[in-house]
Short mmCIF file of N, CA and C in Angstrom, two decimals:
data_model
loop_
_atom_site.label_atom_id
_atom_site.label_comp_id
_atom_site.label_asym_id
_atom_site.label_seq_id
_atom_site.Cartn_x
_atom_site.Cartn_y
_atom_site.Cartn_z
N UNK A 145 0.82 -1.19 0.00
CA UNK A 145 0.00 0.00 0.00
C UNK A 145 0.87 1.26 0.00
N UNK A 146 1.94 1.24 0.79
CA UNK A 146 2.82 2.40 0.86
C UNK A 146 3.54 2.60 -0.46
N UNK A 147 4.00 1.50 -1.04
CA UNK A 147 4.71 1.58 -2.32
C UNK A 147 3.81 2.15 -3.42
N UNK A 148 2.57 1.70 -3.44
CA UNK A 148 1.62 2.21 -4.44
C UNK A 148 1.36 3.71 -4.23
N UNK A 149 1.23 4.12 -2.98
CA UNK A 149 1.00 5.53 -2.69
C UNK A 149 2.19 6.38 -3.11
N UNK A 150 3.40 5.88 -2.87
CA UNK A 150 4.61 6.61 -3.29
C UNK A 150 4.68 6.73 -4.81
N UNK A 151 4.38 5.63 -5.50
CA UNK A 151 4.41 5.66 -6.97
C UNK A 151 3.35 6.62 -7.52
N UNK A 152 2.17 6.63 -6.93
CA UNK A 152 1.10 7.54 -7.36
C UNK A 152 1.52 8.99 -7.14
N UNK A 153 2.11 9.27 -5.98
CA UNK A 153 2.55 10.63 -5.67
C UNK A 153 3.68 11.07 -6.61
N UNK A 154 4.55 10.12 -6.97
CA UNK A 154 5.64 10.45 -7.88
C UNK A 154 5.12 10.74 -9.29
N UNK A 155 4.15 9.93 -9.75
CA UNK A 155 3.54 10.17 -11.07
C UNK A 155 2.81 11.51 -11.10
N UNK A 156 2.23 11.91 -9.98
CA UNK A 156 1.52 13.19 -9.90
C UNK A 156 2.49 14.35 -9.70
N UNK A 157 3.77 14.06 -9.66
CA UNK A 157 4.84 15.04 -9.49
C UNK A 157 4.72 15.82 -8.17
N UNK A 158 4.27 15.11 -7.13
CA UNK A 158 4.23 15.69 -5.79
C UNK A 158 5.53 15.42 -5.05
N UNK A 159 6.16 14.28 -5.37
CA UNK A 159 7.42 13.90 -4.73
C UNK A 159 8.41 13.48 -5.82
N UNK A 160 9.67 13.46 -5.44
CA UNK A 160 10.69 12.94 -6.36
C UNK A 160 11.59 12.00 -5.58
N UNK A 161 12.07 10.98 -6.26
CA UNK A 161 12.94 10.00 -5.61
C UNK A 161 14.34 10.58 -5.52
N UNK A 162 14.97 10.32 -4.39
CA UNK A 162 16.30 10.85 -4.12
C UNK A 162 17.13 9.69 -3.58
N UNK A 163 18.08 9.19 -4.37
CA UNK A 163 18.91 8.06 -3.91
C UNK A 163 20.15 8.59 -3.22
N UNK A 164 20.25 8.27 -1.93
CA UNK A 164 21.42 8.67 -1.14
C UNK A 164 21.99 7.43 -0.48
N UNK A 165 23.25 7.17 -0.70
CA UNK A 165 23.94 6.02 -0.10
C UNK A 165 23.21 4.72 -0.39
N UNK A 166 22.65 4.62 -1.59
CA UNK A 166 21.97 3.40 -1.99
C UNK A 166 20.58 3.23 -1.41
N UNK A 167 20.17 4.11 -0.54
CA UNK A 167 18.85 4.04 0.09
C UNK A 167 17.89 4.98 -0.63
N UNK A 168 16.79 4.45 -1.15
CA UNK A 168 15.83 5.35 -1.78
C UNK A 168 15.11 6.20 -0.73
N UNK A 169 14.97 7.47 -1.03
CA UNK A 169 14.18 8.34 -0.18
C UNK A 169 13.42 9.29 -1.10
N UNK A 170 12.42 9.92 -0.55
CA UNK A 170 11.58 10.79 -1.35
C UNK A 170 11.51 12.16 -0.71
N UNK A 171 11.44 13.18 -1.55
CA UNK A 171 11.27 14.54 -1.07
C UNK A 171 10.12 15.19 -1.83
N UNK A 172 9.45 16.10 -1.17
CA UNK A 172 8.39 16.84 -1.83
C UNK A 172 9.00 17.81 -2.82
N UNK A 173 8.36 18.00 -3.95
CA UNK A 173 8.91 18.89 -4.98
C UNK A 173 8.69 20.36 -4.64
N UNK A 174 7.79 20.64 -3.71
CA UNK A 174 7.55 22.02 -3.29
C UNK A 174 7.27 22.03 -1.79
N UNK A 175 7.72 23.07 -1.12
CA UNK A 175 7.58 23.16 0.34
C UNK A 175 6.13 23.29 0.80
N UNK A 176 5.23 23.74 -0.06
CA UNK A 176 3.83 23.90 0.34
C UNK A 176 3.04 22.59 0.32
N UNK A 177 3.56 21.59 -0.37
CA UNK A 177 2.83 20.32 -0.47
C UNK A 177 2.64 19.66 0.89
N UNK A 178 3.70 19.49 1.71
CA UNK A 178 3.45 18.86 3.03
C UNK A 178 2.49 19.67 3.90
N UNK A 179 2.54 21.00 3.78
CA UNK A 179 1.64 21.83 4.57
C UNK A 179 0.19 21.60 4.14
N UNK A 180 -0.04 21.51 2.83
CA UNK A 180 -1.40 21.26 2.34
C UNK A 180 -1.89 19.88 2.77
N UNK A 181 -1.02 18.89 2.73
CA UNK A 181 -1.40 17.55 3.17
C UNK A 181 -1.72 17.53 4.66
N UNK A 182 -0.91 18.22 5.43
CA UNK A 182 -1.10 18.27 6.88
C UNK A 182 -2.44 18.91 7.22
N UNK A 183 -2.76 20.00 6.53
CA UNK A 183 -4.02 20.70 6.81
C UNK A 183 -5.24 19.87 6.41
N UNK A 184 -5.05 18.94 5.51
CA UNK A 184 -6.16 18.09 5.07
C UNK A 184 -6.47 16.94 6.01
N UNK A 185 -5.64 16.74 7.03
CA UNK A 185 -5.84 15.64 7.98
C UNK A 185 -6.58 16.13 9.22
N UNK A 186 -7.39 15.27 9.78
CA UNK A 186 -8.03 15.61 11.06
C UNK A 186 -6.96 15.54 12.15
N UNK A 187 -7.21 16.20 13.26
CA UNK A 187 -6.24 16.23 14.37
C UNK A 187 -5.99 14.82 14.90
N UNK A 188 -7.03 14.02 15.02
CA UNK A 188 -6.88 12.66 15.54
C UNK A 188 -6.01 11.83 14.61
N UNK A 189 -6.25 11.94 13.33
CA UNK A 189 -5.45 11.18 12.36
C UNK A 189 -4.00 11.66 12.37
N UNK A 190 -3.79 12.96 12.46
CA UNK A 190 -2.44 13.52 12.51
C UNK A 190 -1.70 13.01 13.75
N UNK A 191 -2.38 13.00 14.91
CA UNK A 191 -1.77 12.47 16.14
C UNK A 191 -1.37 11.01 15.94
N UNK A 192 -2.27 10.23 15.40
CA UNK A 192 -2.03 8.81 15.20
C UNK A 192 -0.84 8.58 14.24
N UNK A 193 -0.78 9.36 13.16
CA UNK A 193 0.31 9.21 12.20
C UNK A 193 1.66 9.58 12.83
N UNK A 194 1.68 10.63 13.63
CA UNK A 194 2.93 11.00 14.29
C UNK A 194 3.37 9.93 15.29
N UNK A 195 2.41 9.35 16.02
CA UNK A 195 2.75 8.28 16.96
C UNK A 195 3.32 7.09 16.20
N UNK A 196 2.70 6.74 15.08
CA UNK A 196 3.19 5.62 14.28
C UNK A 196 4.57 5.92 13.70
N UNK A 197 4.81 7.17 13.30
CA UNK A 197 6.13 7.55 12.79
C UNK A 197 7.19 7.39 13.87
N UNK A 198 6.88 7.84 15.07
CA UNK A 198 7.82 7.72 16.19
C UNK A 198 8.10 6.25 16.49
N UNK A 199 7.06 5.44 16.51
CA UNK A 199 7.23 4.02 16.80
C UNK A 199 8.04 3.33 15.70
N UNK A 200 7.83 3.75 14.45
CA UNK A 200 8.60 3.18 13.33
C UNK A 200 10.08 3.53 13.46
N UNK A 201 10.37 4.77 13.82
CA UNK A 201 11.77 5.18 14.01
C UNK A 201 12.40 4.36 15.12
N UNK A 202 11.67 4.19 16.22
CA UNK A 202 12.19 3.41 17.34
C UNK A 202 12.43 1.95 16.95
N UNK A 203 11.57 1.41 16.12
CA UNK A 203 11.71 0.02 15.71
C UNK A 203 12.86 -0.15 14.71
N UNK A 204 12.90 0.69 13.70
CA UNK A 204 13.91 0.55 12.65
C UNK A 204 15.31 0.90 13.16
N UNK A 205 15.40 1.87 14.02
CA UNK A 205 16.70 2.36 14.49
C UNK A 205 16.91 2.05 15.98
N UNK A 206 16.46 0.91 16.43
CA UNK A 206 16.51 0.56 17.85
C UNK A 206 17.91 0.70 18.44
N UNK A 207 18.92 0.31 17.71
CA UNK A 207 20.29 0.38 18.22
C UNK A 207 20.81 1.79 18.38
N UNK A 208 20.31 2.71 17.59
CA UNK A 208 20.81 4.08 17.62
C UNK A 208 20.02 4.99 18.56
N UNK A 209 18.91 4.52 19.08
CA UNK A 209 18.06 5.35 19.94
C UNK A 209 18.81 5.74 21.21
N UNK A 210 19.53 4.80 21.82
CA UNK A 210 20.21 5.09 23.08
C UNK A 210 21.31 6.13 22.93
N UNK A 211 21.86 6.28 21.73
CA UNK A 211 22.91 7.28 21.51
C UNK A 211 22.33 8.66 21.23
N UNK A 212 21.03 8.74 21.05
CA UNK A 212 20.39 10.02 20.81
C UNK A 212 20.36 10.43 19.35
N UNK A 213 20.70 9.51 18.46
CA UNK A 213 20.75 9.83 17.03
C UNK A 213 19.43 10.37 16.49
N UNK A 214 18.34 9.85 16.95
CA UNK A 214 17.03 10.24 16.42
C UNK A 214 16.19 10.96 17.46
N UNK A 215 16.82 11.47 18.50
CA UNK A 215 16.09 12.06 19.61
C UNK A 215 15.24 13.26 19.19
N UNK A 216 15.79 14.14 18.37
CA UNK A 216 15.04 15.33 17.96
C UNK A 216 13.81 14.94 17.13
N UNK A 217 13.99 14.00 16.21
CA UNK A 217 12.86 13.56 15.39
C UNK A 217 11.80 12.88 16.25
N UNK A 218 12.24 12.06 17.20
CA UNK A 218 11.29 11.40 18.09
C UNK A 218 10.58 12.42 18.97
N UNK A 219 11.30 13.42 19.44
CA UNK A 219 10.68 14.47 20.25
C UNK A 219 9.58 15.17 19.47
N UNK A 220 9.88 15.51 18.23
CA UNK A 220 8.89 16.22 17.40
C UNK A 220 7.67 15.34 17.15
N UNK A 221 7.90 14.08 16.78
CA UNK A 221 6.77 13.20 16.49
C UNK A 221 5.92 12.93 17.74
N UNK A 222 6.57 12.70 18.88
CA UNK A 222 5.79 12.47 20.10
C UNK A 222 5.06 13.74 20.54
N UNK A 223 5.67 14.89 20.34
CA UNK A 223 4.97 16.15 20.67
C UNK A 223 3.75 16.32 19.78
N UNK A 224 3.90 16.06 18.50
CA UNK A 224 2.77 16.17 17.57
C UNK A 224 1.71 15.12 17.84
N UNK A 225 2.12 14.00 18.44
CA UNK A 225 1.17 12.93 18.78
C UNK A 225 0.45 13.22 20.10
N UNK A 226 0.87 14.27 20.79
CA UNK A 226 0.23 14.61 22.06
C UNK A 226 0.81 13.88 23.25
N UNK A 227 1.98 13.26 23.09
CA UNK A 227 2.65 12.54 24.18
C UNK A 227 3.74 13.42 24.76
N UNK A 228 3.35 14.36 25.59
CA UNK A 228 4.28 15.37 26.10
C UNK A 228 5.43 14.77 26.90
N UNK A 229 5.16 13.77 27.73
CA UNK A 229 6.21 13.19 28.56
C UNK A 229 7.29 12.54 27.71
N UNK A 230 6.88 11.74 26.73
CA UNK A 230 7.85 11.09 25.85
C UNK A 230 8.59 12.13 25.01
N UNK A 231 7.88 13.12 24.53
CA UNK A 231 8.50 14.17 23.72
C UNK A 231 9.55 14.92 24.53
N UNK A 232 9.22 15.27 25.76
CA UNK A 232 10.17 16.00 26.61
C UNK A 232 11.44 15.18 26.82
N UNK A 233 11.28 13.89 27.09
CA UNK A 233 12.45 13.02 27.28
C UNK A 233 13.36 13.05 26.06
N UNK A 234 12.78 12.93 24.89
CA UNK A 234 13.57 12.89 23.66
C UNK A 234 14.20 14.25 23.36
N UNK A 235 13.47 15.33 23.61
CA UNK A 235 14.06 16.66 23.39
C UNK A 235 15.22 16.91 24.36
N UNK A 236 15.09 16.46 25.60
CA UNK A 236 16.19 16.60 26.55
C UNK A 236 17.41 15.81 26.09
N UNK A 237 17.17 14.61 25.58
CA UNK A 237 18.28 13.80 25.06
C UNK A 237 18.91 14.47 23.84
N UNK A 238 18.08 15.02 22.96
CA UNK A 238 18.60 15.72 21.78
C UNK A 238 19.41 16.95 22.19
N UNK A 239 18.95 17.65 23.20
CA UNK A 239 19.67 18.84 23.68
C UNK A 239 21.04 18.46 24.22
N UNK A 240 21.09 17.40 25.01
CA UNK A 240 22.38 16.96 25.56
C UNK A 240 23.33 16.52 24.46
N UNK A 241 22.79 15.86 23.46
CA UNK A 241 23.63 15.43 22.33
C UNK A 241 24.18 16.64 21.58
N UNK A 242 23.33 17.61 21.31
CA UNK A 242 23.77 18.81 20.60
C UNK A 242 24.76 19.60 21.45
N UNK A 243 24.52 19.65 22.73
CA UNK A 243 25.42 20.37 23.64
C UNK A 243 26.80 19.72 23.65
N UNK A 244 26.83 18.41 23.54
CA UNK A 244 28.10 17.67 23.53
C UNK A 244 28.99 18.00 22.36
N UNK A 245 28.41 18.51 21.29
CA UNK A 245 29.21 18.89 20.11
C UNK A 245 29.19 20.41 19.92
N UNK A 246 28.83 21.13 20.98
CA UNK A 246 28.84 22.60 21.00
C UNK A 246 27.94 23.23 19.94
N UNK A 247 26.85 22.55 19.60
CA UNK A 247 25.86 23.09 18.66
C UNK A 247 24.83 23.86 19.49
N UNK A 248 25.22 25.05 19.94
CA UNK A 248 24.41 25.79 20.90
C UNK A 248 23.04 26.23 20.37
N UNK A 249 22.91 26.68 19.13
CA UNK A 249 21.55 27.04 18.68
C UNK A 249 20.59 25.84 18.72
N UNK A 250 21.05 24.67 18.29
CA UNK A 250 20.21 23.47 18.35
C UNK A 250 19.94 23.07 19.80
N UNK A 251 20.98 23.17 20.63
CA UNK A 251 20.82 22.82 22.04
C UNK A 251 19.75 23.68 22.69
N UNK A 252 19.83 24.98 22.45
CA UNK A 252 18.85 25.91 23.03
C UNK A 252 17.45 25.60 22.51
N UNK A 253 17.34 25.34 21.23
CA UNK A 253 16.03 25.02 20.64
C UNK A 253 15.43 23.77 21.29
N UNK A 254 16.24 22.74 21.45
CA UNK A 254 15.73 21.50 22.04
C UNK A 254 15.35 21.69 23.51
N UNK A 255 16.17 22.43 24.26
CA UNK A 255 15.83 22.68 25.66
C UNK A 255 14.56 23.51 25.77
N UNK A 256 14.39 24.47 24.89
CA UNK A 256 13.17 25.29 24.93
C UNK A 256 11.93 24.43 24.65
N UNK A 257 12.04 23.53 23.69
CA UNK A 257 10.91 22.65 23.39
C UNK A 257 10.63 21.73 24.57
N UNK A 258 11.67 21.19 25.18
CA UNK A 258 11.49 20.33 26.35
C UNK A 258 10.86 21.11 27.50
N UNK A 259 11.32 22.33 27.71
CA UNK A 259 10.79 23.15 28.80
C UNK A 259 9.30 23.44 28.61
N UNK A 260 8.90 23.74 27.39
CA UNK A 260 7.48 24.00 27.11
C UNK A 260 6.65 22.76 27.43
N UNK A 261 7.16 21.59 27.09
CA UNK A 261 6.44 20.35 27.37
C UNK A 261 6.40 20.04 28.87
N UNK A 262 7.51 20.27 29.55
CA UNK A 262 7.54 20.04 31.00
C UNK A 262 6.55 20.95 31.72
N UNK A 263 6.45 22.19 31.27
CA UNK A 263 5.47 23.11 31.87
C UNK A 263 4.05 22.60 31.61
N UNK A 264 3.83 22.06 30.44
CA UNK A 264 2.51 21.52 30.08
C UNK A 264 2.14 20.33 30.97
N UNK A 265 3.14 19.58 31.40
CA UNK A 265 2.90 18.39 32.23
C UNK A 265 2.52 18.74 33.67
N UNK A 266 2.80 19.95 34.11
CA UNK A 266 2.29 20.39 35.40
C UNK A 266 3.23 20.24 36.58
N UNK A 267 2.64 20.27 37.75
CA UNK A 267 3.36 20.38 39.02
C UNK A 267 4.36 19.25 39.26
N UNK A 268 4.05 18.06 38.80
CA UNK A 268 4.96 16.93 39.01
C UNK A 268 6.30 17.10 38.31
N UNK A 269 6.35 17.94 37.32
CA UNK A 269 7.59 18.15 36.56
C UNK A 269 8.28 19.48 36.87
N UNK A 270 7.83 20.18 37.90
CA UNK A 270 8.43 21.47 38.24
C UNK A 270 9.93 21.39 38.52
N UNK A 271 10.42 20.40 39.26
CA UNK A 271 11.87 20.35 39.48
C UNK A 271 12.66 20.18 38.19
N UNK A 272 12.18 19.33 37.30
CA UNK A 272 12.88 19.16 36.01
C UNK A 272 12.76 20.40 35.15
N UNK A 273 11.61 21.05 35.20
CA UNK A 273 11.45 22.31 34.46
C UNK A 273 12.42 23.35 34.99
N UNK A 274 12.60 23.40 36.31
CA UNK A 274 13.53 24.35 36.92
C UNK A 274 14.96 24.05 36.48
N UNK A 275 15.35 22.78 36.51
CA UNK A 275 16.71 22.43 36.07
C UNK A 275 16.91 22.73 34.59
N UNK A 276 15.89 22.49 33.79
CA UNK A 276 15.99 22.78 32.36
C UNK A 276 16.11 24.27 32.12
N UNK A 277 15.33 25.07 32.83
CA UNK A 277 15.42 26.53 32.69
C UNK A 277 16.78 27.03 33.15
N UNK A 278 17.32 26.43 34.22
CA UNK A 278 18.65 26.82 34.70
C UNK A 278 19.71 26.50 33.65
N UNK A 279 19.61 25.35 33.03
CA UNK A 279 20.55 24.97 31.96
C UNK A 279 20.43 25.94 30.79
N UNK A 280 19.19 26.29 30.44
CA UNK A 280 18.99 27.28 29.37
C UNK A 280 19.64 28.61 29.73
N UNK A 281 19.49 29.03 30.96
CA UNK A 281 20.10 30.29 31.40
C UNK A 281 21.61 30.25 31.21
N UNK A 282 22.22 29.14 31.58
CA UNK A 282 23.67 29.00 31.42
C UNK A 282 24.06 29.02 29.94
N UNK A 283 23.26 28.37 29.11
CA UNK A 283 23.55 28.36 27.67
C UNK A 283 23.41 29.75 27.06
N UNK A 284 22.35 30.45 27.43
CA UNK A 284 22.19 31.81 26.93
C UNK A 284 23.38 32.67 27.35
N UNK A 285 23.84 32.48 28.56
CA UNK A 285 25.01 33.23 29.04
C UNK A 285 26.24 32.87 28.20
N UNK A 286 26.39 31.60 27.87
CA UNK A 286 27.51 31.14 27.06
C UNK A 286 27.53 31.80 25.69
N UNK A 287 26.35 32.03 25.11
CA UNK A 287 26.28 32.64 23.78
C UNK A 287 26.06 34.16 23.87
N UNK A 288 26.30 34.72 25.06
CA UNK A 288 26.25 36.16 25.29
C UNK A 288 24.87 36.79 25.10
N UNK A 289 23.84 36.01 25.35
CA UNK A 289 22.48 36.54 25.30
C UNK A 289 22.04 36.74 26.76
N UNK A 290 22.53 37.83 27.34
CA UNK A 290 22.37 38.04 28.77
C UNK A 290 20.94 38.33 29.19
N UNK A 291 20.15 38.98 28.33
CA UNK A 291 18.75 39.24 28.68
C UNK A 291 17.97 37.94 28.80
N UNK A 292 18.13 37.06 27.82
CA UNK A 292 17.44 35.76 27.89
C UNK A 292 17.99 34.91 29.02
N UNK A 293 19.26 35.04 29.29
CA UNK A 293 19.86 34.31 30.40
C UNK A 293 19.19 34.71 31.71
N UNK A 294 19.04 36.00 31.92
CA UNK A 294 18.41 36.48 33.15
C UNK A 294 16.95 36.02 33.23
N UNK A 295 16.24 36.08 32.12
CA UNK A 295 14.84 35.61 32.10
C UNK A 295 14.74 34.14 32.45
N UNK A 296 15.67 33.34 31.89
CA UNK A 296 15.64 31.90 32.17
C UNK A 296 15.98 31.61 33.63
N UNK A 297 16.95 32.35 34.20
CA UNK A 297 17.25 32.19 35.63
C UNK A 297 16.02 32.51 36.47
N UNK A 298 15.35 33.61 36.14
CA UNK A 298 14.16 33.99 36.90
C UNK A 298 13.07 32.93 36.78
N UNK A 299 12.92 32.37 35.59
CA UNK A 299 11.92 31.32 35.39
C UNK A 299 12.28 30.08 36.22
N UNK A 300 13.56 29.72 36.24
CA UNK A 300 14.00 28.56 37.03
C UNK A 300 13.70 28.77 38.51
N UNK A 301 14.03 29.95 39.02
CA UNK A 301 13.76 30.23 40.43
C UNK A 301 12.26 30.23 40.73
N UNK A 302 11.47 30.71 39.79
CA UNK A 302 10.01 30.70 39.97
C UNK A 302 9.49 29.27 40.03
N UNK A 303 10.05 28.39 39.18
CA UNK A 303 9.63 26.98 39.22
C UNK A 303 9.99 26.35 40.56
N UNK A 304 11.20 26.62 41.05
CA UNK A 304 11.60 26.06 42.34
C UNK A 304 10.72 26.59 43.46
N UNK A 305 10.41 27.86 43.41
CA UNK A 305 9.55 28.45 44.43
C UNK A 305 8.15 27.82 44.36
N UNK A 306 7.64 27.65 43.15
CA UNK A 306 6.32 27.04 42.98
C UNK A 306 6.34 25.60 43.48
N UNK A 307 7.43 24.88 43.22
CA UNK A 307 7.55 23.50 43.69
C UNK A 307 7.57 23.46 45.21
N UNK A 308 8.30 24.39 45.83
CA UNK A 308 8.33 24.47 47.30
C UNK A 308 6.92 24.71 47.84
N UNK A 309 6.19 25.61 47.21
CA UNK A 309 4.84 25.92 47.64
C UNK A 309 3.94 24.69 47.51
N UNK A 310 4.06 23.99 46.38
CA UNK A 310 3.25 22.78 46.16
C UNK A 310 3.57 21.72 47.21
N UNK A 311 4.85 21.52 47.47
CA UNK A 311 5.23 20.53 48.48
C UNK A 311 4.81 20.95 49.87
N UNK A 312 4.85 22.25 50.13
CA UNK A 312 4.42 22.75 51.43
C UNK A 312 2.95 22.48 51.67
N UNK A 313 2.13 22.71 50.65
CA UNK A 313 0.69 22.44 50.78
C UNK A 313 0.45 20.96 51.01
N UNK A 314 1.17 20.12 50.28
CA UNK A 314 0.98 18.68 50.43
C UNK A 314 1.41 18.20 51.80
N UNK A 315 2.40 18.87 52.39
CA UNK A 315 2.89 18.46 53.71
C UNK A 315 2.16 19.16 54.84
N UNK A 316 1.18 20.02 54.50
CA UNK A 316 0.43 20.72 55.52
C UNK A 316 1.17 21.90 56.11
N UNK A 317 2.16 22.41 55.39
CA UNK A 317 2.92 23.57 55.87
C UNK A 317 2.13 24.84 55.59
N UNK A 318 2.55 25.96 56.16
CA UNK A 318 1.87 27.23 55.89
C UNK A 318 1.84 27.52 54.39
N UNK A 319 0.90 28.33 53.97
CA UNK A 319 0.68 28.62 52.55
C UNK A 319 1.91 29.24 51.89
N UNK A 320 2.73 29.98 52.66
CA UNK A 320 3.91 30.58 52.05
C UNK A 320 4.97 29.54 51.73
N UNK A 321 4.76 28.28 52.14
CA UNK A 321 5.64 27.19 51.78
C UNK A 321 6.92 27.11 52.58
N UNK A 322 7.08 27.94 53.58
CA UNK A 322 8.31 27.92 54.37
C UNK A 322 8.35 26.67 55.24
N UNK A 323 9.46 26.04 55.19
CA UNK A 323 9.63 24.84 56.01
C UNK A 323 10.16 25.24 57.39
N UNK A 324 9.68 24.55 58.38
CA UNK A 324 10.16 24.79 59.72
C UNK A 324 11.36 23.87 59.96
N UNK A 325 12.34 24.33 60.74
CA UNK A 325 13.49 23.46 61.01
C UNK A 325 13.01 22.22 61.75
N UNK A 326 13.65 21.10 61.50
CA UNK A 326 13.22 19.88 62.18
C UNK A 326 13.43 19.98 63.69
N UNK A 327 12.55 19.37 64.41
CA UNK A 327 12.64 19.38 65.87
C UNK A 327 13.38 18.13 66.30
N UNK A 328 14.42 18.31 67.05
CA UNK A 328 15.14 17.15 67.57
C UNK A 328 14.96 17.13 69.09
N UNK A 329 15.43 16.12 69.70
CA UNK A 329 15.27 16.05 71.15
C UNK A 329 16.14 17.07 71.86
N UNK A 330 17.09 17.67 71.13
CA UNK A 330 17.95 18.70 71.71
C UNK A 330 17.43 20.11 71.46
N UNK A 331 16.38 20.23 70.64
CA UNK A 331 15.82 21.55 70.32
C UNK A 331 15.06 22.09 71.52
N UNK A 332 15.08 23.40 71.63
CA UNK A 332 14.32 24.06 72.67
C UNK A 332 12.86 24.08 72.25
N UNK A 333 11.98 23.58 73.07
CA UNK A 333 10.55 23.55 72.73
C UNK A 333 9.82 24.63 73.50
N UNK A 334 8.80 25.16 72.88
CA UNK A 334 7.98 26.19 73.55
C UNK A 334 6.88 25.58 74.32
#
């Protein structure tokens, strides 16, 4: 079925075959074609297709997944599939891989995507969101973008403060989230 669809699309001059390293691949002949196809799909079908694409990448490239080779692509597909937790994991892996080769623009992009997903996941991910924002702040500082660095630091501190408040409420602490020092048998009691 896939082969027939590819041949039909090639005859209609929507795609062209591109042989690289002996592996056939196809590219759209115009940048607007994928956009038009995407807009023609329902949201549910688009989610399902992205999930299937991510699963296919994981299956075909199982050995390379642990090295982060396909992390950015998996992050994008899982994000488009509505799987924020899986997408965040892959974007974080992609960011670390890019950071390892000093590809700072890609690193920043991947961390920003991961941070947006972590925020979407809510209170349970506040500590990771804070660490991710702190890492972003350091990266912005590295590339001399001091305004964004300061904003990212402030966002990280806000996440930590929010996490403290959330944990304080769960532990029955005062609303301001301040923790009381532990009472030991040597502490002076009132």
